[in-house]
PDB file of C-alpha atoms in Angstrom:
ATOM      1  CA  ASP A1322     -14.728 -27.624  -1.177  1.00 66.00           C
ATOM      2  CA  ALA A1323     -15.486 -30.946   0.541  1.00 69.00           C
ATOM      3  CA  LYS A1324     -17.976 -31.051   3.409  1.00 89.00           C
ATOM      4  CA  THR A1325     -16.862 -32.005   6.890  1.00 95.00           C
ATOM      5  CA  THR A1326     -18.656 -33.784   9.814  1.00 95.00           C
ATOM      6  CA  GLN A1327     -17.726 -33.239  13.392  1.00 97.00           C
ATOM      7  CA  PRO A1328     -19.346 -34.267  16.729  1.00 97.00           C
ATOM      8  CA  THR A1329     -21.380 -31.478  18.189  1.00 97.00           C
ATOM      9  CA  SER A1330     -19.694 -31.526  21.566  1.00 97.00           C
ATOM     10  CA  MET A1331     -17.082 -33.228  23.645  1.00 98.00           C
ATOM     11  CA  ASP A1332     -15.765 -33.106  27.126  1.00 97.00           C
ATOM     12  CA  CYS A1333     -12.146 -33.639  28.163  1.00 97.00           C
ATOM     13  CA  ALA A1334     -10.463 -33.647  31.599  1.00 97.00           C
ATOM     14  CA  GLU A1335      -7.832 -31.015  32.272  1.00 97.00           C
ATOM     15  CA  GLY A1336      -4.376 -32.264  31.672  1.00 97.00           C
ATOM     16  CA  ARG A1337      -5.479 -35.114  29.431  1.00 97.00           C
ATOM     17  CA  ALA A1338      -5.148 -35.253  25.664  1.00 98.00           C
ATOM     18  CA  ALA A1339      -8.120 -33.992  23.741  1.00 98.00           C
ATOM     19  CA  ASN A1340      -8.789 -35.836  20.475  1.00 98.00           C
ATOM     20  CA  LEU A1341     -11.199 -34.115  18.077  1.00 98.00           C
ATOM     21  CA  PRO A1342     -12.302 -36.117  15.056  1.00 98.00           C
ATOM     22  CA  CYS A1343     -13.344 -34.836  11.664  1.00 97.00           C
ATOM     23  CA  ASN A1344     -14.783 -36.765   8.813  1.00 97.00           C
ATOM     24  CA  HIS A1345     -14.153 -35.508   5.274  1.00 95.00           C
ATOM     25  CA  SER A1346     -14.920 -38.528   3.151  1.00 94.00           C
ATOM     26  CA  THR A1347     -15.374 -36.524  -0.119  1.00 92.00           C
ATOM     27  CA  ILE A1348     -12.020 -34.689   0.142  1.00 92.00           C
ATOM     28  CA  SER A1349     -10.196 -34.427  -3.205  1.00 88.00           C
ATOM     29  CA  GLY A1350      -6.497 -34.774  -3.846  1.00 84.00           C
ATOM     30  CA  ASN A1351      -5.320 -31.200  -3.543  1.00 85.00           C
ATOM     31  CA  GLU A1352      -7.592 -30.086  -0.642  1.00 89.00           C
ATOM     32  CA  TYR A1353      -5.940 -29.196   2.657  1.00 91.00           C
ATOM     33  CA  VAL A1354      -7.463 -29.844   6.133  1.00 94.00           C
ATOM     34  CA  TYR A1355      -7.489 -26.698   8.330  1.00 94.00           C
ATOM     35  CA  TRP A1356      -8.339 -26.481  12.023  1.00 97.00           C
ATOM     36  CA  TYR A1357      -9.467 -23.312  13.705  1.00 97.00           C
ATOM     37  CA  ARG A1358     -10.993 -22.707  17.107  1.00 97.00           C
ATOM     38  CA  GLN A1359     -13.166 -19.916  18.419  1.00 97.00           C
ATOM     39  CA  ILE A1360     -13.094 -19.006  22.108  1.00 96.00           C
ATOM     40  CA  HIS A1361     -16.281 -17.309  23.241  1.00 90.00           C
ATOM     41  CA  SER A1362     -16.700 -13.744  21.918  1.00 87.00           C
ATOM     42  CA  GLN A1363     -13.420 -13.778  19.969  1.00 94.00           C
ATOM     43  CA  GLY A1364     -12.452 -14.296  16.371  1.00 95.00           C
ATOM     44  CA  PRO A1365     -11.345 -17.715  15.163  1.00 96.00           C
ATOM     45  CA  GLN A1366      -7.808 -18.687  15.878  1.00 96.00           C
ATOM     46  CA  TYR A1367      -5.740 -20.719  13.384  1.00 94.00           C
ATOM     47  CA  ILE A1368      -4.353 -23.942  14.847  1.00 96.00           C
ATOM     48  CA  ILE A1369      -2.866 -26.153  12.193  1.00 96.00           C
ATOM     49  CA  HIS A1370      -3.343 -27.486   8.683  1.00 94.00           C
ATOM     50  CA  GLY A1371      -2.092 -30.316   6.563  1.00 94.00           C
ATOM     51  CA  LEU A1372      -2.437 -32.171   3.243  1.00 93.00           C
ATOM     52  CA  LYS A1373      -1.609 -35.833   3.804  1.00 92.00           C
ATOM     53  CA  ASN A1374       1.291 -36.006   6.268  1.00 89.00           C
ATOM     54  CA  ASN A1375       0.793 -35.703  10.024  1.00 94.00           C
ATOM     55  CA  GLU A1376       1.666 -32.189  11.290  1.00 96.00           C
ATOM     56  CA  THR A1377       2.681 -30.864  14.590  1.00 97.00           C
ATOM     57  CA  ASN A1378       3.180 -27.299  16.029  1.00 95.00           C
ATOM     58  CA  GLU A1379       3.332 -25.701  19.380  1.00 95.00           C
ATOM     59  CA  MET A1380      -0.414 -25.838  19.669  1.00 95.00           C
ATOM     60  CA  ALA A1381      -1.400 -29.242  18.465  1.00 97.00           C
ATOM     61  CA  SER A1382      -0.984 -32.307  16.257  1.00 98.00           C
ATOM     62  CA  LEU A1383      -2.912 -33.221  13.202  1.00 98.00           C
ATOM     63  CA  ILE A1384      -3.255 -36.820  12.260  1.00 98.00           C
ATOM     64  CA  ILE A1385      -4.655 -37.485   8.771  1.00 97.00           C
ATOM     65  CA  THR A1386      -5.648 -41.045   7.839  1.00 96.00           C
ATOM     66  CA  GLU A1387      -3.856 -42.626   4.866  1.00 95.00           C
ATOM     67  CA  ASP A1388      -7.018 -42.441   2.699  1.00 95.00           C
ATOM     68  CA  ARG A1389      -7.423 -38.776   3.860  1.00 95.00           C
ATOM     69  CA  LYS A1390     -11.067 -39.330   4.554  1.00 95.00           C
ATOM     70  CA  SER A1391     -10.821 -38.314   8.204  1.00 97.00           C
ATOM     71  CA  SER A1392      -8.419 -36.560  10.548  1.00 97.00           C
ATOM     72  CA  THR A1393      -7.961 -35.963  14.258  1.00 98.00           C
ATOM     73  CA  LEU A1394      -6.779 -32.835  16.059  1.00 98.00           C
ATOM     74  CA  ILE A1395      -4.905 -33.664  19.205  1.00 98.00           C
ATOM     75  CA  LEU A1396      -4.343 -31.172  22.007  1.00 98.00           C
ATOM     76  CA  PRO A1397      -1.771 -33.077  24.061  1.00 97.00           C
ATOM     77  CA  HIS A1398      -2.371 -31.556  27.462  1.00 95.00           C
ATOM     78  CA  ALA A1399      -5.642 -29.721  27.556  1.00 97.00           C
ATOM     79  CA  THR A1400      -6.101 -26.750  29.786  1.00 97.00           C
ATOM     80  CA  LEU A1401      -9.203 -24.807  30.797  1.00 97.00           C
ATOM     81  CA  ARG A1402      -8.263 -22.201  28.193  1.00 96.00           C
ATOM     82  CA  ASP A1403      -8.640 -24.810  25.469  1.00 97.00           C
ATOM     83  CA  THR A1404     -12.435 -24.675  25.969  1.00 98.00           C
ATOM     84  CA  ALA A1405     -13.748 -23.407  22.594  1.00 98.00           C
ATOM     85  CA  VAL A1406     -15.585 -24.349  19.489  1.00 97.00           C
ATOM     86  CA  TYR A1407     -13.260 -26.199  17.078  1.00 98.00           C
ATOM     87  CA  TYR A1408     -13.799 -26.070  13.339  1.00 97.00           C
ATOM     88  CA  CYS A1409     -12.424 -28.514  10.737  1.00 97.00           C
ATOM     89  CA  ILE A1410     -12.406 -27.058   7.289  1.00 95.00           C
ATOM     90  CA  VAL A1411     -11.351 -28.454   3.957  1.00 92.00           C
ATOM     91  CA  ARG A1412     -10.203 -26.133   1.252  1.00 87.00           C
ATOM     92  CA  LYS A1413      -8.317 -26.137  -1.987  1.00 78.00           C
ATOM     93  CA  PRO A1414      -5.202 -23.798  -2.109  1.00 70.00           C
ATOM     94  CA  ASN A1415      -6.729 -21.737  -4.836  1.00 62.00           C
ATOM     95  CA  PHE A1416      -5.820 -18.028  -5.009  1.00 59.00           C
ATOM     96  CA  GLY A1417      -9.078 -17.287  -6.748  1.00 54.00           C
ATOM     97  CA  ASN A1418     -11.309 -19.116  -4.269  1.00 55.00           C
ATOM     98  CA  GLU A1419     -10.051 -18.725  -0.730  1.00 71.00           C
ATOM     99  CA  LYS A1420     -13.249 -18.360   1.259  1.00 77.00           C
ATOM    100  CA  LEU A1421     -13.580 -20.582   4.226  1.00 85.00           C
ATOM    101  CA  THR A1422     -16.889 -22.433   4.904  1.00 87.00           C
ATOM    102  CA  PHE A1423     -17.517 -22.827   8.533  1.00 91.00           C
ATOM    103  CA  GLY A1424     -19.695 -25.727   9.714  1.00 91.00           C
ATOM    104  CA  THR A1425     -21.114 -25.987  13.292  1.00 91.00           C
ATOM    105  CA  GLY A1426     -17.844 -27.330  14.719  1.00 96.00           C
ATOM    106  CA  THR A1427     -17.252 -29.271  17.996  1.00 97.00           C
ATOM    107  CA  ARG A1428     -17.797 -27.526  21.298  1.00 97.00           C
ATOM    108  CA  LEU A1429     -14.952 -28.787  23.431  1.00 98.00           C
ATOM    109  CA  THR A1430     -15.307 -28.297  27.215  1.00 98.00           C
ATOM    110  CA  ILE A1431     -12.269 -28.915  29.435  1.00 98.00           C
ATOM    111  CA  ILE A1432     -13.394 -30.107  32.779  1.00 97.00           C
ATOM    112  CA  PRO A1433     -11.265 -29.248  35.893  1.00 96.00           C
TER     113      PRO A1433
ATOM    114  CA  GLY B 798       2.973 -14.533  13.338  1.00 69.00           C
ATOM    115  CA  ALA B 799       0.453 -12.731  11.150  1.00 80.00           C
ATOM    116  CA  VAL B 800      -1.819 -10.409  13.115  1.00 90.00           C
ATOM    117  CA  VAL B 801      -5.166  -8.986  12.013  1.00 95.00           C
ATOM    118  CA  SER B 802      -6.535  -6.009  14.056  1.00 95.00           C
ATOM    119  CA  GLN B 803     -10.147  -5.030  14.109  1.00 97.00           C
ATOM    120  CA  HIS B 804     -11.621  -1.788  15.398  1.00 96.00           C
ATOM    121  CA  PRO B 805     -13.803  -1.110  17.272  1.00 97.00           C
ATOM    122  CA  SER B 806     -14.309  -4.100  19.510  1.00 96.00           C
ATOM    123  CA  TRP B 807     -17.898  -3.160  20.163  1.00 96.00           C
ATOM    124  CA  VAL B 808     -20.331  -0.567  19.152  1.00 96.00           C
ATOM    125  CA  ILE B 809     -23.780   0.417  20.455  1.00 96.00           C
ATOM    126  CA  CYS B 810     -25.693   2.932  18.416  1.00 94.00           C
ATOM    127  CA  LYS B 811     -29.158   4.056  17.570  1.00 96.00           C
ATOM    128  CA  SER B 812     -31.206   2.757  14.737  1.00 96.00           C
ATOM    129  CA  GLY B 813     -30.543   4.551  11.474  1.00 96.00           C
ATOM    130  CA  THR B 814     -26.921   5.255  12.188  1.00 95.00           C
ATOM    131  CA  SER B 815     -24.100   4.130   9.874  1.00 97.00           C
ATOM    132  CA  VAL B 816     -21.214   2.294  11.492  1.00 97.00           C
ATOM    133  CA  LYS B 817     -17.765   1.799  10.055  1.00 97.00           C
ATOM    134  CA  ILE B 818     -15.579  -1.134  11.147  1.00 98.00           C
ATOM    135  CA  GLU B 819     -11.907  -1.323  10.298  1.00 97.00           C
ATOM    136  CA  CYS B 820      -9.768  -4.440   9.590  1.00 96.00           C
ATOM    137  CA  ARG B 821      -6.019  -4.065   9.424  1.00 96.00           C
ATOM    138  CA  SER B 822      -3.275  -6.479   8.644  1.00 93.00           C
ATOM    139  CA  LEU B 823      -0.532  -5.379  11.001  1.00 92.00           C
ATOM    140  CA  ASP B 824       2.593  -7.132   9.850  1.00 87.00           C
ATOM    141  CA  PHE B 825       1.770  -8.297   6.359  1.00 88.00           C
ATOM    142  CA  GLN B 826       0.077  -7.180   3.185  1.00 87.00           C
ATOM    143  CA  ALA B 827      -3.223  -8.612   1.982  1.00 87.00           C
ATOM    144  CA  THR B 828      -4.839  -7.879  -1.425  1.00 86.00           C
ATOM    145  CA  THR B 829      -7.839  -9.945  -0.238  1.00 88.00           C
ATOM    146  CA  MET B 830      -9.737  -9.709   3.016  1.00 93.00           C
ATOM    147  CA  PHE B 831     -12.876 -11.442   4.078  1.00 94.00           C
ATOM    148  CA  TRP B 832     -15.871 -10.237   6.103  1.00 96.00           C
ATOM    149  CA  TYR B 833     -17.970 -12.645   8.142  1.00 96.00           C
ATOM    150  CA  ARG B 834     -21.041 -12.229  10.299  1.00 97.00           C
ATOM    151  CA  GLN B 835     -22.005 -14.426  13.286  1.00 96.00           C
ATOM    152  CA  PHE B 836     -25.326 -14.474  15.038  1.00 95.00           C
ATOM    153  CA  PRO B 837     -25.666 -15.877  18.587  1.00 91.00           C
ATOM    154  CA  LYS B 838     -25.178 -19.628  18.783  1.00 89.00           C
ATOM    155  CA  GLN B 839     -24.536 -19.920  15.107  1.00 92.00           C
ATOM    156  CA  SER B 840     -21.456 -20.375  12.967  1.00 93.00           C
ATOM    157  CA  LEU B 841     -19.646 -17.796  10.904  1.00 94.00           C
ATOM    158  CA  MET B 842     -21.206 -16.886   7.598  1.00 94.00           C
ATOM    159  CA  LEU B 843     -19.178 -15.156   4.879  1.00 94.00           C
ATOM    160  CA  MET B 844     -20.621 -11.942   3.744  1.00 96.00           C
ATOM    161  CA  ALA B 845     -18.153 -10.648   1.187  1.00 95.00           C
ATOM    162  CA  THR B 846     -14.672 -10.787  -0.176  1.00 93.00           C
ATOM    163  CA  SER B 847     -12.813  -7.508  -0.146  1.00 90.00           C
ATOM    164  CA  ASN B 848     -10.367  -6.885  -2.964  1.00 87.00           C
ATOM    165  CA  GLU B 849      -7.719  -4.092  -2.879  1.00 87.00           C
ATOM    166  CA  GLY B 850      -8.247  -1.596  -5.633  1.00 85.00           C
ATOM    167  CA  SER B 851     -11.510  -3.162  -6.942  1.00 87.00           C
ATOM    168  CA  LYS B 852     -15.046  -3.890  -6.019  1.00 90.00           C
ATOM    169  CA  ALA B 853     -15.910  -6.397  -3.356  1.00 92.00           C
ATOM    170  CA  THR B 854     -17.597  -9.668  -4.096  1.00 93.00           C
ATOM    171  CA  TYR B 855     -20.730 -10.282  -2.072  1.00 95.00           C
ATOM    172  CA  GLU B 856     -22.228 -13.594  -1.173  1.00 94.00           C
ATOM    173  CA  GLN B 857     -25.799 -14.360  -2.163  1.00 94.00           C
ATOM    174  CA  GLY B 858     -28.345 -12.592  -0.078  1.00 94.00           C
ATOM    175  CA  VAL B 859     -25.965  -9.896   1.233  1.00 95.00           C
ATOM    176  CA  GLU B 860     -26.963  -6.407   0.194  1.00 94.00           C
ATOM    177  CA  LYS B 861     -24.072  -4.599  -1.278  1.00 93.00           C
ATOM    178  CA  ASP B 862     -25.657  -1.180  -0.710  1.00 95.00           C
ATOM    179  CA  LYS B 863     -26.266  -1.989   2.973  1.00 96.00           C
ATOM    180  CA  PHE B 864     -22.788  -3.275   3.654  1.00 97.00           C
ATOM    181  CA  LEU B 865     -20.318  -1.025   1.948  1.00 96.00           C
ATOM    182  CA  ILE B 866     -16.782  -2.388   1.665  1.00 95.00           C
ATOM    183  CA  ASN B 867     -13.708  -0.320   0.791  1.00 92.00           C
ATOM    184  CA  HIS B 868     -10.284  -1.872   0.458  1.00 90.00           C
ATOM    185  CA  ALA B 869      -8.155   1.209  -0.235  1.00 84.00           C
ATOM    186  CA  SER B 870      -4.772  -0.183   0.692  1.00 90.00           C
ATOM    187  CA  LEU B 871      -2.943  -3.483   1.150  1.00 90.00           C
ATOM    188  CA  THR B 872      -3.329  -3.331   4.845  1.00 93.00           C
ATOM    189  CA  LEU B 873      -6.823  -1.920   5.391  1.00 94.00           C
ATOM    190  CA  SER B 874     -10.381  -2.889   4.588  1.00 95.00           C
ATOM    191  CA  THR B 875     -13.423  -1.210   5.999  1.00 96.00           C
ATOM    192  CA  LEU B 876     -17.030  -2.397   6.345  1.00 97.00           C
ATOM    193  CA  THR B 877     -19.717   0.217   6.739  1.00 97.00           C
ATOM    194  CA  VAL B 878     -23.154  -0.901   7.914  1.00 97.00           C
ATOM    195  CA  THR B 879     -25.368   1.807   6.459  1.00 97.00           C
ATOM    196  CA  SER B 880     -28.603   2.882   8.182  1.00 96.00           C
ATOM    197  CA  ALA B 881     -28.257   0.086  10.680  1.00 95.00           C
ATOM    198  CA  HIS B 882     -31.324  -1.450  12.250  1.00 95.00           C
ATOM    199  CA  PRO B 883     -31.795  -3.869  15.174  1.00 96.00           C
ATOM    200  CA  GLU B 884     -31.738  -6.885  12.840  1.00 95.00           C
ATOM    201  CA  ASP B 885     -28.133  -5.896  11.851  1.00 96.00           C
ATOM    202  CA  SER B 886     -26.955  -6.448  15.398  1.00 96.00           C
ATOM    203  CA  SER B 887     -24.322  -9.243  15.207  1.00 97.00           C
ATOM    204  CA  PHE B 888     -20.694 -10.110  15.649  1.00 97.00           C
ATOM    205  CA  TYR B 889     -18.724  -9.036  12.584  1.00 98.00           C
ATOM    206  CA  ILE B 890     -15.299 -10.552  11.908  1.00 97.00           C
ATOM    207  CA  CYS B 891     -12.685 -10.036   9.287  1.00 97.00           C
ATOM    208  CA  SER B 892      -9.843 -12.193   8.026  1.00 94.00           C
ATOM    209  CA  ALA B 893      -6.821 -11.968   5.741  1.00 91.00           C
ATOM    210  CA  ARG B 894      -4.245 -14.338   4.351  1.00 82.00           C
ATOM    211  CA  GLU B 895      -0.496 -13.632   4.449  1.00 76.00           C
ATOM    212  CA  GLU B 896       0.606 -13.276   0.871  1.00 70.00           C
ATOM    213  CA  GLY B 897       3.873 -13.703  -0.867  1.00 61.00           C
ATOM    214  CA  HIS B 898       4.649 -16.684   1.429  1.00 56.00           C
ATOM    215  CA  PRO B 899       6.698 -19.540   0.047  1.00 55.00           C
ATOM    216  CA  GLY B 900       3.889 -21.878   0.964  1.00 55.00           C
ATOM    217  CA  GLY B 901       1.694 -20.339  -1.667  1.00 57.00           C
ATOM    218  CA  GLY B 902      -2.112 -20.600  -1.635  1.00 62.00           C
ATOM    219  CA  ASN B 903      -2.376 -23.034   1.268  1.00 72.00           C
ATOM    220  CA  GLN B 904      -1.406 -20.476   3.934  1.00 78.00           C
ATOM    221  CA  PRO B 905      -4.024 -20.055   6.548  1.00 84.00           C
ATOM    222  CA  GLN B 906      -6.338 -17.010   6.993  1.00 88.00           C
ATOM    223  CA  HIS B 907      -5.873 -15.013  10.232  1.00 91.00           C
ATOM    224  CA  PHE B 908      -8.827 -13.496  11.913  1.00 95.00           C
ATOM    225  CA  GLY B 909      -9.470 -10.295  13.835  1.00 96.00           C
ATOM    226  CA  ASP B 910     -11.015 -10.354  17.264  1.00 96.00           C
ATOM    227  CA  GLY B 911     -14.386  -9.247  15.897  1.00 97.00           C
ATOM    228  CA  THR B 912     -16.708  -6.294  16.367  1.00 97.00           C
ATOM    229  CA  ARG B 913     -19.862  -6.768  18.359  1.00 97.00           C
ATOM    230  CA  LEU B 914     -22.511  -4.389  16.907  1.00 97.00           C
ATOM    231  CA  SER B 915     -25.705  -3.660  18.877  1.00 97.00           C
ATOM    232  CA  ILE B 916     -28.256  -1.405  17.310  1.00 96.00           C
ATOM    233  CA  LEU B 917     -30.949  -0.041  19.673  1.00 94.00           C
TER     234      LEU B 917
END
């Protein structure tokens, strides 16, 4: 699976949009981009995933560049409860190789 | 949505004790579950892949006789830390992917809330 690069930490004001970047320049054609977050002392929570089209759900939007070498997770109206470590993971949809490799992620702090 | 339940949430026990952690998929079946370990201020590290009805697959450096995994049904996997010592103290997390979904192999994994293990 391709390697991802994320900023170590970010701050965002409460109520503003939080934009979390992820670089995955070595992504291959059939690899999906997944985003998870981990709030302190809890298990990771699935947020969203996509292949090449932009995706939106009740939690966030995922914007993937046309060349698929980078993506941005957007939390449209950040709240204090969005403070967490956010992980961007690239993985092939392979039934025989489903393990997720977590990097260090981005520690997002929402400031009141 | 898919829910994974882990039990217990936290355990404190004496050195030399064996500890069993359960991971259940509550509203879906999972032939494969995953066990991760997370030390303070570090990221999750995959320990092993649990396969229903067959032996687990362990990652390099993880002792299979130390961390026993049993996946006896399509909704339950257990991890037993045998003869636990203080260095085994960690946050253990399981995950599972909802199967039989029309989306196929790109469906996300869902995680339990983790078990914090403290060995005195």
